[in-house]
Amino acid sequence: MSDLLRPWQPSDAARMAQLANNYDIARFMSDMFPFPYAIEDAERFIQMSISHQPLRLFAILFEGQPAGGIGIHPQGDIMRKNAELGYWLGKIFWGKGIATAAVRKMVNYGFDHFDIDRIFARPFGSNTGSQRVLEKAGFTFEGRLEKTIFKNGMYEDELFYAVRRPRE
């Protein structure tokens, strides 16, 4: 896909587990993202990720090595013209513009490969880093739902950011 994103490979499991096994990442993810994050979790995820056609889940690369993950999740039924974007980046790579570049690349991929008009993301209200990534990548803040997320024994606000398919 580029030198920034590529499909996950089984050989990435150890690196993925090493990077993902970090509370500062897991605390902003859904409960489907385990913590602690073991190599078996990475192996299961990678096998699932390569089963989709077209592919939806990719490794984010830095200097040719996985630095995190990103995915696009097309919705169904009345939301079928929408897809949710999710991503994470190993903590050692934060603040380098990698996530913003990956989000931009994934938005282009999403509009090129899926019959959608809107890509949205739902960061936690306290995840200011992710909010900045989305804003820098061209997403617009659409709204806030108060205390809808329950994670780690606390309620969090759920924010909505989105980008629309460019009209020609």
Tab-separated table of C-alpha atoms in Angstrom:
chain	number	residue	atom	x	y	z
A	1	MET	CA	0.000	0.000	0.000
A	2	SER	CA	2.870	2.340	0.752
A	3	ASP	CA	5.934	2.600	2.909
A	4	LEU	CA	3.639	3.796	5.736
A	5	LEU	CA	0.955	1.077	5.832
A	6	ARG	CA	1.049	-2.596	4.939
A	7	PRO	CA	-0.977	-5.698	5.758
A	8	TRP	CA	-0.096	-7.392	9.024
A	9	GLN	CA	2.124	-10.465	8.659
A	10	PRO	CA	2.383	-13.446	11.018
A	11	SER	CA	6.024	-12.507	11.626
A	12	ASP	CA	4.812	-9.194	13.177
A	13	ALA	CA	3.263	-10.882	16.227
A	14	ALA	CA	6.170	-10.437	18.663
A	15	ARG	CA	6.667	-6.786	17.703
A	16	MET	CA	2.931	-6.094	17.904
A	17	ALA	CA	2.659	-7.664	21.353
A	18	GLN	CA	5.692	-5.709	22.579
A	19	LEU	CA	4.270	-2.358	21.420
A	20	ALA	CA	0.609	-3.008	22.308
A	21	ASN	CA	1.351	-4.224	25.834
A	22	ASN	CA	1.177	-0.720	27.282
A	23	TYR	CA	-1.490	0.625	29.635
A	24	ASP	CA	-1.200	4.122	28.127
A	25	ILE	CA	-2.441	2.649	24.827
A	26	ALA	CA	-4.956	0.144	26.200
A	27	ARG	CA	-6.699	2.707	28.411
A	28	PHE	CA	-8.033	4.492	25.319
A	29	MET	CA	-9.056	1.353	23.425
A	30	SER	CA	-12.194	-0.777	23.545
A	31	ASP	CA	-12.156	-3.756	25.871
A	32	MET	CA	-11.567	-5.958	22.817
A	33	PHE	CA	-7.964	-4.669	22.929
A	34	PRO	CA	-6.579	-6.715	25.831
A	35	PHE	CA	-4.240	-5.576	28.561
A	36	PRO	CA	-1.853	-7.097	29.217
A	37	TYR	CA	-1.333	-7.805	25.512
A	38	ALA	CA	0.311	-11.186	24.898
A	39	ILE	CA	1.857	-12.668	21.766
A	40	GLU	CA	-1.160	-15.001	21.502
A	41	ASP	CA	-3.412	-11.925	21.298
A	42	ALA	CA	-1.269	-10.566	18.472
A	43	GLU	CA	-1.295	-13.885	16.620
A	44	ARG	CA	-5.118	-14.099	16.817
A	45	PHE	CA	-5.510	-10.495	15.693
A	46	ILE	CA	-3.134	-10.896	12.753
A	47	GLN	CA	-4.921	-14.046	11.543
A	48	MET	CA	-8.257	-12.241	11.719
A	49	SER	CA	-6.845	-9.131	10.010
A	50	ILE	CA	-5.683	-10.983	6.917
A	51	SER	CA	-9.065	-12.714	6.470
A	52	HIS	CA	-10.933	-9.607	5.245
A	53	GLN	CA	-11.311	-8.762	1.570
A	54	PRO	CA	-10.722	-6.011	0.846
A	55	LEU	CA	-8.257	-5.673	3.698
A	56	ARG	CA	-9.378	-3.403	6.531
A	57	LEU	CA	-6.569	-3.666	9.092
A	58	PHE	CA	-2.974	-2.606	8.541
A	59	ALA	CA	0.298	-2.196	10.345
A	60	ILE	CA	1.561	1.380	10.615
A	61	LEU	CA	5.250	1.345	9.721
A	62	PHE	CA	8.155	3.450	10.930
A	63	GLU	CA	11.524	2.797	9.297
A	64	GLY	CA	10.096	-0.385	7.799
A	65	GLN	CA	8.964	-1.907	11.113
A	66	PRO	CA	5.493	-2.031	12.680
A	67	ALA	CA	4.889	0.925	14.983
A	68	GLY	CA	1.140	0.476	15.521
A	69	GLY	CA	-2.081	-0.471	13.812
A	70	ILE	CA	-4.933	1.143	11.939
A	71	GLY	CA	-8.232	-0.123	10.609
A	72	ILE	CA	-11.395	0.902	8.882
A	73	HIS	CA	-14.674	-0.768	9.768
A	74	PRO	CA	-17.549	-0.358	7.287
A	75	GLN	CA	-20.927	-0.176	8.979
A	76	GLY	CA	-24.129	-1.950	7.966
A	77	ASP	CA	-27.836	-1.362	7.616
A	78	ILE	CA	-28.813	2.330	7.662
A	79	MET	CA	-25.203	3.282	8.539
A	80	ARG	CA	-23.833	1.496	5.443
A	81	LYS	CA	-22.412	4.687	3.909
A	82	ASN	CA	-20.192	5.135	6.991
A	83	ALA	CA	-17.042	3.462	8.259
A	84	GLU	CA	-15.383	3.755	11.647
A	85	LEU	CA	-11.664	4.432	11.855
A	86	GLY	CA	-9.568	3.098	14.699
A	87	TYR	CA	-5.836	3.238	15.322
A	88	TRP	CA	-3.115	2.917	17.927
A	89	LEU	CA	0.564	3.720	17.936
A	90	GLY	CA	3.361	2.414	20.139
A	91	LYS	CA	4.153	4.996	22.808
A	92	ILE	CA	7.764	5.445	21.662
A	93	PHE	CA	6.385	6.795	18.359
A	94	TRP	CA	3.996	9.391	19.789
A	95	GLY	CA	4.455	13.024	18.789
A	96	LYS	CA	6.269	12.338	15.504
A	97	GLY	CA	3.360	12.892	13.071
A	98	ILE	CA	3.199	9.183	12.222
A	99	ALA	CA	-0.407	8.689	13.323
A	100	THR	CA	-1.610	11.749	11.401
A	101	ALA	CA	0.083	10.539	8.209
A	102	ALA	CA	-1.355	7.035	8.707
A	103	VAL	CA	-4.875	8.401	9.251
A	104	ARG	CA	-4.652	10.464	6.054
A	105	LYS	CA	-3.461	7.423	4.104
A	106	MET	CA	-6.227	5.263	5.575
A	107	VAL	CA	-8.916	7.828	4.730
A	108	ASN	CA	-7.815	7.729	1.081
A	109	TYR	CA	-7.797	3.930	1.155
A	110	GLY	CA	-11.263	3.836	2.718
A	111	PHE	CA	-12.826	6.089	0.108
A	112	ASP	CA	-11.046	4.193	-2.700
A	113	HIS	CA	-12.053	0.690	-1.555
A	114	PHE	CA	-15.456	1.003	0.118
A	115	ASP	CA	-18.801	2.451	-0.957
A	116	ILE	CA	-18.888	5.017	1.853
A	117	ASP	CA	-19.333	8.773	2.120
A	118	ARG	CA	-18.200	9.347	5.722
A	119	ILE	CA	-15.373	8.052	7.910
A	120	PHE	CA	-15.739	8.686	11.615
A	121	ALA	CA	-13.693	8.157	14.758
A	122	ARG	CA	-14.799	8.128	18.389
A	123	PRO	CA	-11.920	9.119	20.692
A	124	PHE	CA	-12.359	9.312	24.447
A	125	GLY	CA	-12.905	12.841	25.737
A	126	SER	CA	-9.653	12.664	27.697
A	127	ASN	CA	-7.592	11.435	24.725
A	128	THR	CA	-6.350	14.825	23.557
A	129	GLY	CA	-3.534	13.256	21.525
A	130	SER	CA	-5.982	11.353	19.344
A	131	GLN	CA	-8.174	14.430	18.986
A	132	ARG	CA	-5.168	16.395	17.668
A	133	VAL	CA	-4.306	13.584	15.238
A	134	LEU	CA	-7.814	13.632	13.790
A	135	GLU	CA	-7.940	17.427	13.516
A	136	LYS	CA	-4.547	17.532	11.770
A	137	ALA	CA	-5.749	14.812	9.383
A	138	GLY	CA	-8.725	16.948	8.315
A	139	PHE	CA	-11.486	15.499	10.497
A	140	THR	CA	-14.202	17.799	11.824
A	141	PHE	CA	-15.503	17.627	15.383
A	142	GLU	CA	-19.167	16.619	15.187
A	143	GLY	CA	-20.173	16.264	18.807
A	144	ARG	CA	-19.759	14.963	22.325
A	145	LEU	CA	-21.814	12.428	24.246
A	146	GLU	CA	-21.271	12.789	27.961
A	147	LYS	CA	-20.209	9.817	30.055
A	148	THR	CA	-21.145	7.114	27.521
A	149	ILE	CA	-17.886	5.134	27.758
A	150	PHE	CA	-17.185	3.010	30.822
A	151	LYS	CA	-13.554	1.932	30.992
A	152	ASN	CA	-11.313	1.090	33.937
A	153	GLY	CA	-14.045	1.841	36.456
A	154	MET	CA	-14.604	5.374	35.139
A	155	TYR	CA	-17.033	7.119	32.795
A	156	GLU	CA	-15.579	8.984	29.825
A	157	ASP	CA	-17.072	11.303	27.231
A	158	GLU	CA	-17.305	9.951	23.681
A	159	LEU	CA	-16.332	12.418	20.963
A	160	PHE	CA	-17.283	12.164	17.306
A	161	TYR	CA	-14.974	13.304	14.523
A	162	ALA	CA	-15.614	12.692	10.833
A	163	VAL	CA	-14.423	13.396	7.333
A	164	ARG	CA	-16.625	13.250	4.246
A	165	ARG	CA	-15.834	11.927	0.803
A	166	PRO	CA	-14.617	14.801	-1.334
A	167	ARG	CA	-17.186	15.858	-3.942
A	168	GLU	CA	-15.986	16.405	-7.479
